[in-house]
Amino acid sequence: MFVCTITRYLGIILTMEFEEAIPNKKTNDECFIKYLPRHLIERVFLRLEVSTLLRCVGVCQHWKTMIRDPEFATLHLQHASRYALLFFQQESVARKCYPSDAIMVDEAWSQSTYAVPVIGPNDILCGSCNGLLCLYTNTSTIKISNLATGESMCIKKPYRNLRGDHFLFYSFGLHPLKKEYKITHFLSDFVEGRFQNKDRFNFIQVYTLGDDKWKDIKTPEALSLNCVRSSGTINVDGSVYWLTEDREASWQHVVMSFDLNEESFMRIKLPTLVLGVYSYGSRKYWIREIDGKICVATAQTFHYPPKEIFGKLQIWTLDNKMEQRWSQKYNIDSSDYIPGPSLVHGGKLLTQCSDNNLFTYKLLWNGKNFETGLFNMVKLFDFGPRKPENMQSYACVKSLVCLDIYKKVDIVRRQNKRGGWKLKKWKAWEKNLSEREEIWTRIQQKEHESIASSNRFVIWIHGLLPLISDDGIRQQIGKEFTKIFQEILDQHPRSLRRLNLVGQKRDTEKLVARMEKFAENSKATSDAMRSIIGIIMSTIPN
């Protein structure tokens, strides 16, 4: 059925162009597929989702070879739909452990409801590029996973400094010229088992997928790890960007850039505009990526935790890297927190509030820059009880990028299938999920039992109706029949796939509504049965 559907789809689109190329106009599916020109098949395949293409791989060797071709995977990326991947790292709230979770938001702002299988409960996302996720683990490895295909590979972390390691010290990206995927790591000073200066680093470690070891590259000076931790890092066009302290600069910060190909560093000055600082707060800076451009966001924050934003959030864009020329592009109100490293999706700005709500703002051009207002604010969803400061936003796609070509070196290890959810700390979480599934099973079972009981009652009453000659009474009994619970509205089997934060909330809401509906139907059925029995007894005393 699947082969016939795809084949017919190809035929409808392409018949007019290649009809003469098919000898004797054969209609057999196998012959039809065999004689399709490659470039025409590609035109259709480039517009199909990855999930559909992965099914097409099993159709024939010709299709498999085409879809697995790295050049086709690169072309497919140009047509792939864009998503915002909202990631929540594992945390403990009110003594309850919550696992790492992810929500995908498409271009129409619909949210996914199923968990991302390649993200384990202890994994922390530290990079996204061309459908590949870079996941920090609490073990000795970094995990690279394809979001769509489910392929994963584990890479040993740098052999030094595991004690002082942090997921914010890692980034992941692609160099566009060499087509090499690279992981970078900021290495804090660590000598003979002790921190020499835990707030500084003098080396950047780089690992290229497919290599057998990490490479140490010395920085031109000691740089601030605190700035990396507080302001973040981004990967744009083959370079890593982050903020570092500079007391002589107007903003007391500069942007540092590290070219992944040349392995060279560059200091980029920030705008010379003087920014005010109020006595009851401090000014904070973030580096973010918006539509492939390097941006720096700044705002006043309260001095004491939680350090929420107040006043205007200003976002400046780097217009020319060599000339170090900036322009103010965004001037934004009403934002308590901003996610990172990607800030804008589908032409709208993502912001978080301290009341555990995620909002989008439509950006309006006022002639000088973009502005937002409360009338442009739309609530996306409530992510409580998660904490706002533990959410990240990444731009991502679903791709066919294959990891097999990188699995030939000794540094790669197989993923431990017994880890993750099997850990003791997640037993309570798994128990809660099991209890909810058990409630679903019980309510569905009770619905079936209630229907069976109602049907037996209806059959019994129908056997008595011939004894009633009064049409008015028969019609009255018929009206009461309509109130009896005889149909289950939703009889679809439960999915075995794990739900994410959005899916769990919706599922809980459906379960509560289902239980309330069952209670309402049960009461209506009991009342109708008592009414019918009363009518029967008054009409047929014996």
Coordinates of C-alpha atoms in Angstrom, one line a residue:
M1 CA 0.0 0.0 0.0
F2 CA 2.8 2.4 0.9
V3 CA 4.7 1.7 -2.3
C4 CA 1.6 2.2 -4.4
T5 CA 0.7 5.5 -2.7
I6 CA 4.2 7.0 -3.3
T7 CA 4.3 5.7 -6.8
R8 CA 0.9 7.2 -7.7
Y9 CA 2.1 10.4 -6.1
L10 CA 5.2 10.4 -8.3
G11 CA 3.1 9.6 -11.3
I12 CA 0.6 12.4 -10.8
I13 CA 3.4 15.0 -10.6
L14 CA 5.8 13.7 -13.2
T15 CA 3.8 11.7 -15.9
M16 CA 3.6 14.6 -18.3
E17 CA 7.4 15.0 -18.2
F18 CA 8.7 11.4 -18.6
E19 CA 5.8 9.5 -20.1
E20 CA 7.8 8.8 -23.3
A21 CA 10.7 7.4 -21.2
I22 CA 8.6 4.4 -20.0
P23 CA 8.5 1.7 -22.6
N24 CA 5.0 0.6 -23.7
K25 CA 3.6 2.8 -20.9
K26 CA 3.8 0.0 -18.4
T27 CA 1.5 0.4 -15.3
N28 CA 3.1 -2.2 -13.1
D29 CA 4.4 -0.5 -9.9
E30 CA 7.8 -2.3 -10.1
C31 CA 8.4 -1.3 -13.7
F32 CA 7.1 2.2 -13.0
I33 CA 9.6 2.7 -10.3
K34 CA 12.4 1.2 -12.3
Y35 CA 12.1 3.6 -15.2
L36 CA 11.6 6.9 -13.3
P37 CA 14.5 9.3 -14.1
R38 CA 16.6 10.0 -11.0
H39 CA 16.5 13.8 -11.2
L40 CA 12.7 13.7 -11.3
I41 CA 12.4 11.4 -8.3
E42 CA 14.8 13.8 -6.5
R43 CA 12.5 16.7 -7.1
V44 CA 9.7 14.9 -5.3
F45 CA 11.9 13.3 -2.6
L46 CA 13.3 16.7 -1.7
R47 CA 9.9 17.9 -0.6
L48 CA 9.1 14.8 1.5
E49 CA 9.5 14.7 5.3
V50 CA 12.4 12.6 6.7
S51 CA 10.0 10.1 8.3
T52 CA 8.5 9.4 4.9
L53 CA 11.9 9.1 3.2
L54 CA 13.1 6.6 5.8
R55 CA 10.1 4.4 4.9
C56 CA 11.0 4.8 1.2
V57 CA 14.5 3.4 1.9
G58 CA 12.9 -0.1 2.2
V59 CA 11.1 0.1 -1.2
C60 CA 14.0 -0.8 -3.5
Q61 CA 17.8 -0.6 -3.7
H62 CA 17.6 2.3 -6.2
W63 CA 15.7 4.5 -3.8
K64 CA 17.8 3.5 -0.8
T65 CA 21.0 4.5 -2.7
M66 CA 19.6 7.8 -3.6
I67 CA 18.2 8.7 -0.1
R68 CA 21.4 7.6 1.6
D69 CA 23.6 9.7 -0.7
P70 CA 25.3 12.4 1.4
E71 CA 24.8 14.9 -1.5
F72 CA 21.0 14.3 -1.4
A73 CA 21.0 14.7 2.4
T74 CA 22.7 18.1 1.9
L75 CA 20.1 19.2 -0.8
H76 CA 17.3 18.0 1.4
L77 CA 18.4 20.3 4.2
Q78 CA 17.6 23.3 1.9
H79 CA 14.0 22.2 1.8
A80 CA 13.6 21.0 5.3
S81 CA 11.0 22.6 7.6
R82 CA 12.4 24.7 10.4
Y83 CA 11.5 24.1 14.1
A84 CA 12.2 25.7 17.4
L85 CA 13.5 23.1 19.8
L86 CA 12.6 24.1 23.4
F87 CA 14.7 22.1 25.8
F88 CA 14.2 21.8 29.5
Q89 CA 17.1 20.3 31.5
Q90 CA 16.6 17.9 34.3
E91 CA 15.9 19.5 37.6
S92 CA 14.3 19.1 41.0
V93 CA 11.3 21.1 42.0
A94 CA 9.6 20.7 45.4
R95 CA 11.7 17.6 46.0
K96 CA 10.4 16.0 42.8
C97 CA 12.8 15.0 40.0
Y98 CA 11.9 16.0 36.5
P99 CA 13.8 14.5 33.5
S100 CA 15.2 16.4 30.6
D101 CA 12.5 17.2 28.1
A102 CA 12.1 18.8 24.7
I103 CA 9.2 20.4 22.7
M104 CA 9.4 21.0 19.0
V105 CA 7.5 24.0 17.6
D106 CA 6.8 24.1 13.9
E107 CA 6.4 27.1 11.6
A108 CA 2.7 27.2 12.4
W109 CA 3.5 27.4 16.1
S110 CA 2.0 23.9 16.9
Q111 CA 3.8 22.1 19.7
S112 CA 4.8 18.4 19.6
T113 CA 3.4 16.1 22.2
Y114 CA 5.8 13.2 22.1
A115 CA 9.3 13.1 23.7
V116 CA 12.4 13.2 21.6
P117 CA 13.7 9.6 21.8
V118 CA 17.4 10.4 21.5
I119 CA 17.3 12.7 24.5
G120 CA 17.7 10.7 27.7
P121 CA 16.4 11.9 31.1
N122 CA 19.9 13.0 32.2
D123 CA 21.1 14.5 28.9
I124 CA 21.6 18.3 28.5
L125 CA 21.4 19.9 25.1
C126 CA 24.5 22.0 24.2
G127 CA 24.2 22.4 20.5
S128 CA 22.1 21.8 17.4
C129 CA 23.2 21.8 13.7
N130 CA 21.6 20.3 10.6
G131 CA 19.4 17.9 12.6
L132 CA 22.2 16.7 14.8
L133 CA 22.0 17.3 18.5
C134 CA 25.0 17.6 20.8
L135 CA 24.1 16.2 24.2
Y136 CA 26.1 16.6 27.4
T137 CA 25.9 13.6 29.7
N138 CA 26.9 13.1 33.3
T139 CA 29.2 10.3 32.2
S140 CA 32.5 10.5 30.4
T141 CA 31.0 11.0 27.0
I142 CA 29.4 13.6 24.7
K143 CA 26.5 12.2 22.6
I144 CA 25.8 13.2 19.0
S145 CA 22.3 12.1 17.8
N146 CA 20.3 12.6 14.7
L147 CA 16.9 14.0 15.8
A148 CA 14.9 12.3 13.0
T149 CA 16.7 9.0 12.3
G150 CA 17.5 8.1 16.0
E151 CA 21.1 7.4 15.2
S152 CA 23.5 8.2 18.1
M153 CA 27.2 8.0 18.7
C154 CA 29.1 8.6 21.9
I155 CA 32.4 10.5 22.0
K156 CA 34.8 10.6 24.9
K157 CA 35.1 13.9 26.7
P158 CA 38.5 15.6 26.8
Y159 CA 40.7 13.6 29.2
R160 CA 41.3 16.6 31.5
N161 CA 39.1 18.7 33.7
L162 CA 36.1 16.3 34.1
R163 CA 35.7 17.5 37.7
G164 CA 35.0 21.1 36.8
D165 CA 33.1 20.4 33.6
H166 CA 29.9 22.1 32.6
F167 CA 27.5 21.8 29.7
L168 CA 27.7 25.5 28.9
F169 CA 31.4 25.1 28.1
Y170 CA 30.6 23.0 25.0
S171 CA 29.3 24.1 21.6
F172 CA 28.6 22.3 18.3
G173 CA 28.6 23.5 14.7
L174 CA 29.5 22.9 11.1
H175 CA 32.2 24.7 9.1
P176 CA 30.5 25.5 5.8
L177 CA 33.7 25.2 3.7
K178 CA 35.2 22.0 5.0
K179 CA 31.8 20.5 5.8
E180 CA 33.2 19.3 9.1
Y181 CA 31.1 19.0 12.3
K182 CA 33.1 20.3 15.3
I183 CA 32.6 20.3 19.1
T184 CA 34.4 23.0 21.0
H185 CA 35.1 23.0 24.7
F186 CA 36.3 25.8 27.0
L187 CA 39.0 24.2 29.3
S188 CA 39.2 25.8 32.7
D189 CA 42.7 26.0 34.2
F190 CA 43.3 22.8 36.1
V191 CA 46.7 21.7 37.4
E192 CA 47.6 18.5 39.3
G193 CA 44.0 17.8 40.4
R194 CA 43.3 21.3 41.5
F195 CA 41.8 24.4 39.9
Q196 CA 44.6 26.9 39.2
N197 CA 42.0 29.6 38.2
K198 CA 38.5 28.1 37.9
D199 CA 37.1 31.3 36.5
R200 CA 39.5 31.5 33.6
F201 CA 40.5 29.4 30.6
N202 CA 43.7 29.5 28.4
F203 CA 42.8 26.7 26.0
I204 CA 39.9 25.8 23.7
Q205 CA 39.7 22.1 22.9
V206 CA 38.3 21.1 19.4
Y207 CA 37.0 17.7 18.3
T208 CA 36.2 17.1 14.6
L209 CA 33.7 14.2 14.0
G210 CA 35.7 11.3 12.6
D211 CA 39.0 12.2 14.3
D212 CA 40.6 10.1 17.0
K213 CA 41.4 12.8 19.5
W214 CA 40.7 16.3 20.8
K215 CA 43.0 19.2 19.8
D216 CA 44.2 21.8 22.3
I217 CA 44.4 25.4 21.0
K218 CA 45.8 28.2 23.2
T219 CA 43.9 31.4 23.5
P220 CA 45.7 34.7 23.1
E221 CA 45.0 35.6 26.7
A222 CA 43.2 34.2 29.8
L223 CA 39.5 34.6 29.2
S224 CA 36.5 34.6 31.5
L225 CA 34.6 31.4 32.1
N226 CA 32.0 33.3 34.1
C227 CA 31.0 35.3 31.0
V228 CA 30.6 32.0 29.0
R229 CA 28.4 30.6 31.7
S230 CA 26.2 33.7 32.1
S231 CA 26.0 35.0 28.5
G232 CA 26.2 31.8 26.4
T233 CA 27.9 30.8 23.1
I234 CA 26.7 30.6 19.5
N235 CA 28.0 29.0 16.3
V236 CA 27.5 31.0 13.1
D237 CA 29.2 30.4 9.7
G238 CA 32.0 28.2 11.0
S239 CA 32.9 30.4 14.0
V240 CA 32.2 30.3 17.7
Y241 CA 31.2 33.5 19.4
W242 CA 31.0 34.4 23.1
L243 CA 31.4 37.4 25.4
T244 CA 34.3 38.2 27.6
E245 CA 35.2 40.9 30.1
D246 CA 37.0 44.1 29.0
R247 CA 37.0 46.8 31.7
E248 CA 38.2 49.5 29.2
A249 CA 35.3 48.9 26.8
S250 CA 32.2 51.0 26.8
W251 CA 30.0 48.0 27.8
Q252 CA 32.9 46.4 29.8
H253 CA 32.6 43.5 27.4
V254 CA 33.8 42.5 24.0
V255 CA 32.8 39.7 21.6
M256 CA 35.4 36.9 21.1
S257 CA 35.3 34.9 17.9
F258 CA 37.1 31.6 17.2
D259 CA 37.3 30.4 13.5
L260 CA 36.9 26.6 13.5
N261 CA 38.8 26.3 10.2
E262 CA 41.7 28.8 10.6
E263 CA 41.8 28.2 14.4
S264 CA 42.3 31.9 14.9
F265 CA 40.8 34.4 17.4
M266 CA 39.3 37.8 16.9
R267 CA 38.1 40.5 19.3
I268 CA 35.0 42.4 18.1
K269 CA 34.1 45.7 19.9
L270 CA 30.6 46.4 21.0
P271 CA 28.8 49.7 20.2
T272 CA 30.1 52.8 21.9
L273 CA 26.7 53.8 23.1
V274 CA 26.7 54.5 26.9
L275 CA 24.2 52.3 28.7
G276 CA 22.8 53.4 32.1
V277 CA 22.9 51.2 35.2
Y278 CA 20.5 51.7 38.1
S279 CA 21.7 51.3 41.7
Y280 CA 19.1 48.7 42.5
G281 CA 20.1 46.4 39.7
S282 CA 22.8 45.4 37.3
R283 CA 23.0 45.2 33.5
K284 CA 23.3 41.8 31.9
Y285 CA 24.5 40.7 28.5
W286 CA 23.7 37.7 26.3
I287 CA 25.0 36.6 22.9
R288 CA 22.3 35.2 20.7
E289 CA 21.7 34.1 17.1
I290 CA 18.8 35.6 15.1
D291 CA 18.3 34.5 11.5
G292 CA 22.0 33.5 11.1
K293 CA 23.3 36.8 12.5
I294 CA 25.4 37.5 15.6
C295 CA 23.4 39.5 18.1
V296 CA 24.0 40.9 21.6
A297 CA 21.1 41.5 24.0
T298 CA 21.3 43.7 27.0
A299 CA 18.9 44.7 29.8
Q300 CA 18.7 45.8 33.4
T301 CA 18.1 43.0 35.8
F302 CA 17.2 42.9 39.5
H303 CA 20.2 42.6 41.8
Y304 CA 18.8 39.6 43.8
P305 CA 17.7 36.3 42.4
P306 CA 15.6 35.6 40.4
K307 CA 17.4 38.1 38.2
E308 CA 14.4 39.1 36.1
I309 CA 14.6 41.7 33.4
F310 CA 13.0 45.1 33.9
G311 CA 12.8 48.0 31.5
K312 CA 13.7 47.7 27.8
L313 CA 15.5 44.6 26.3
Q314 CA 17.8 46.0 23.6
I315 CA 19.2 43.7 20.9
W316 CA 22.0 44.7 18.6
T317 CA 23.0 43.0 15.4
L318 CA 26.5 42.7 14.0
D319 CA 26.1 44.1 10.4
N320 CA 29.8 43.8 9.4
K321 CA 32.3 41.7 11.2
M322 CA 35.5 43.1 9.7
E323 CA 34.4 46.7 10.2
Q324 CA 32.9 45.8 13.6
R325 CA 29.7 47.7 12.8
W326 CA 26.6 47.2 14.9
S327 CA 23.0 48.4 14.6
Q328 CA 20.2 48.3 17.2
K329 CA 17.5 46.1 15.7
Y330 CA 15.1 45.2 18.6
N331 CA 13.7 47.3 21.4
I332 CA 11.5 45.1 23.5
D333 CA 9.1 45.4 26.5
S334 CA 7.7 42.9 28.9
S335 CA 10.2 40.1 29.2
D336 CA 11.3 38.5 32.4
Y337 CA 13.7 36.0 30.8
I338 CA 15.0 35.3 27.3
P339 CA 15.9 31.8 26.1
G340 CA 19.0 31.0 24.2
P341 CA 20.9 30.6 22.0
S342 CA 18.2 31.0 19.4
L343 CA 15.8 33.8 20.2
V344 CA 13.5 34.3 17.2
H345 CA 11.3 31.7 15.4
G346 CA 8.9 32.3 12.5
G347 CA 9.3 36.1 12.7
K348 CA 8.3 36.1 16.4
L349 CA 10.4 36.6 19.5
L350 CA 10.3 34.0 22.3
T351 CA 10.3 35.2 25.9
Q352 CA 9.7 33.6 29.3
C353 CA 7.9 35.0 32.3
S354 CA 8.4 34.2 36.0
D355 CA 4.9 32.8 36.1
N356 CA 6.1 29.8 34.1
N357 CA 4.6 30.9 30.8
L358 CA 6.2 31.0 27.4
F359 CA 5.1 33.9 25.1
T360 CA 5.7 35.0 21.6
Y361 CA 5.8 38.6 20.5
K362 CA 5.1 39.9 17.0
L363 CA 7.9 42.3 16.1
L364 CA 6.7 45.6 14.5
W365 CA 9.0 47.9 12.6
N366 CA 8.7 51.6 13.8
G367 CA 11.1 53.0 11.1
K368 CA 14.2 52.6 13.2
N369 CA 14.0 49.2 14.9
F370 CA 11.5 46.5 15.8
E371 CA 9.3 46.9 18.9
T372 CA 6.9 44.8 20.8
G373 CA 3.9 45.6 23.0
L374 CA 1.5 43.8 25.3
F375 CA -1.1 43.8 22.5
N376 CA 1.4 41.7 20.4
M377 CA 1.9 39.1 23.1
V378 CA 0.5 35.6 22.6
K379 CA 0.8 32.8 25.2
L380 CA 2.3 29.7 23.8
F381 CA 2.0 27.3 26.8
D382 CA 2.6 27.0 30.5
F383 CA 5.8 25.1 31.2
G384 CA 5.4 24.9 35.0
P385 CA 6.6 23.6 37.3
R386 CA 9.8 23.9 35.3
K387 CA 12.0 26.9 36.1
P388 CA 12.4 29.6 33.4
E389 CA 16.1 29.9 33.8
N390 CA 16.5 26.2 32.9
M391 CA 14.9 26.5 29.4
Q392 CA 16.9 26.8 26.2
S393 CA 15.7 27.4 22.6
Y394 CA 17.5 26.1 19.5
A395 CA 16.8 26.3 15.8
C396 CA 16.6 22.8 14.3
V397 CA 15.5 20.7 11.3
K398 CA 14.9 17.1 10.7
S399 CA 17.6 15.7 8.4
L400 CA 19.1 12.6 6.8
V401 CA 22.7 13.4 7.9
C402 CA 24.2 10.0 8.6
L403 CA 26.5 9.3 11.5
D404 CA 27.8 5.9 10.2
I405 CA 30.8 7.5 8.4
Y406 CA 32.1 8.8 11.7
K407 CA 31.9 5.5 13.6
K408 CA 35.1 4.0 12.4
V409 CA 37.4 5.5 15.0
D410 CA 38.3 4.1 18.5
I411 CA 37.0 7.2 20.3
V412 CA 33.4 6.2 19.5
R413 CA 31.6 4.0 22.0
R414 CA 28.3 2.3 22.0
Q415 CA 25.6 3.9 24.0
N416 CA 24.7 2.2 27.3
K417 CA 21.2 0.9 26.7
R418 CA 20.8 0.1 30.4
G419 CA 21.3 3.7 31.6
G420 CA 18.8 6.6 31.6
W421 CA 15.4 5.6 32.8
K422 CA 16.8 2.5 34.6
L423 CA 18.5 4.7 37.2
K424 CA 17.1 4.6 40.7
K425 CA 16.3 8.4 40.7
W426 CA 13.7 7.9 37.9
K427 CA 11.8 5.1 39.6
A428 CA 9.3 7.5 41.1
W429 CA 8.8 9.2 37.8
E430 CA 8.2 5.9 36.0
K431 CA 5.8 4.9 38.7
N432 CA 3.7 8.0 38.2
L433 CA 3.5 7.3 34.5
S434 CA 2.5 3.7 35.2
E435 CA -0.2 4.8 37.6
R436 CA -1.6 7.2 35.0
E437 CA -1.7 4.5 32.4
E438 CA -3.4 2.2 34.9
I439 CA -6.1 4.9 35.5
W440 CA -6.6 5.1 31.8
T441 CA -7.0 1.4 31.6
R442 CA -9.5 1.3 34.4
I443 CA -11.7 4.1 33.1
Q444 CA -11.8 2.5 29.7
Q445 CA -12.6 -0.9 31.2
K446 CA -15.4 0.7 33.3
E447 CA -16.8 2.4 30.2
H448 CA -17.0 -1.0 28.4
E449 CA -18.6 -2.6 31.4
S450 CA -21.2 0.2 31.7
I451 CA -22.0 -0.1 28.0
A452 CA -22.4 -3.9 28.3
S453 CA -24.7 -3.5 31.3
S454 CA -26.7 -0.8 29.5
N455 CA -27.2 -3.0 26.5
R456 CA -28.5 -5.9 28.7
F457 CA -30.9 -3.5 30.3
V458 CA -32.1 -2.2 26.9
I459 CA -32.6 -5.7 25.6
W460 CA -34.7 -6.6 28.8
I461 CA -36.8 -3.5 28.4
H462 CA -37.4 -4.1 24.7
G463 CA -38.8 -7.6 25.7
L464 CA -41.4 -5.8 27.9
L465 CA -42.5 -3.1 25.4
P466 CA -45.0 -5.4 23.6
L467 CA -46.9 -5.6 26.9
I468 CA -47.5 -1.8 26.9
S469 CA -50.3 -0.8 24.6
D470 CA -50.2 3.0 25.4
D471 CA -48.2 4.8 22.7
G472 CA -47.6 7.8 25.0
I473 CA -45.9 5.6 27.6
R474 CA -43.8 3.8 24.9
Q475 CA -42.6 7.2 23.6
Q476 CA -41.7 8.3 27.1
I477 CA -39.6 5.2 27.6
G478 CA -38.0 5.8 24.2
K479 CA -36.9 9.3 25.3
E480 CA -35.3 7.9 28.5
F481 CA -33.4 5.4 26.3
T482 CA -31.5 8.2 24.7
K483 CA -30.0 9.2 28.1
I484 CA -28.5 5.8 28.6
F485 CA -24.7 5.6 28.1
Q486 CA -24.3 3.3 25.1
E487 CA -21.2 4.7 23.2
I488 CA -17.6 5.4 23.9
L489 CA -16.5 8.6 22.2
D490 CA -12.8 7.7 21.9
Q491 CA -11.8 4.1 21.5
H492 CA -8.4 4.5 20.0
P493 CA -5.6 2.4 21.6
R494 CA -3.1 4.2 23.8
S495 CA 0.2 5.0 22.1
L496 CA 3.3 3.4 23.6
R497 CA 5.4 6.5 22.8
R498 CA 6.6 8.6 25.7
L499 CA 4.9 12.0 26.0
N500 CA 6.7 15.3 26.6
L501 CA 5.8 18.1 28.9
V502 CA 3.0 19.4 26.6
G503 CA 1.7 15.9 25.8
Q504 CA 1.6 14.9 29.5
K505 CA -0.4 18.0 30.4
R506 CA -2.9 17.5 27.6
D507 CA -3.1 13.8 28.5
T508 CA -3.9 14.6 32.1
E509 CA -6.5 17.1 31.1
K510 CA -8.1 14.5 28.8
L511 CA -8.0 11.9 31.5
V512 CA -9.7 14.3 34.0
A513 CA -12.3 15.2 31.4
R514 CA -12.9 11.5 30.6
M515 CA -13.4 10.7 34.3
E516 CA -15.8 13.6 34.7
K517 CA -17.7 12.6 31.6
F518 CA -17.9 9.0 32.7
A519 CA -19.3 10.1 36.1
E520 CA -21.8 12.3 34.3
N521 CA -22.9 9.6 31.9
S522 CA -23.1 7.0 34.8
K523 CA -25.4 9.3 36.8
A524 CA -27.6 10.0 33.7
T525 CA -27.8 6.3 32.9
S526 CA -28.8 5.4 36.5
D527 CA -31.4 8.1 36.5
A528 CA -32.8 7.0 33.2
M529 CA -32.9 3.3 34.3
R530 CA -34.8 4.2 37.5
S531 CA -37.2 6.3 35.5
I532 CA -37.8 3.5 33.0
I533 CA -38.3 0.9 35.8
G534 CA -40.7 3.2 37.5
I535 CA -42.8 3.7 34.3
I536 CA -42.8 -0.1 33.7
M537 CA -43.8 -0.9 37.3
S538 CA -46.7 1.6 37.2
T539 CA -47.9 0.2 33.8
I540 CA -47.3 -3.5 34.3
P541 CA -47.8 -4.1 38.1
N542 CA -46.9 -7.9 37.8

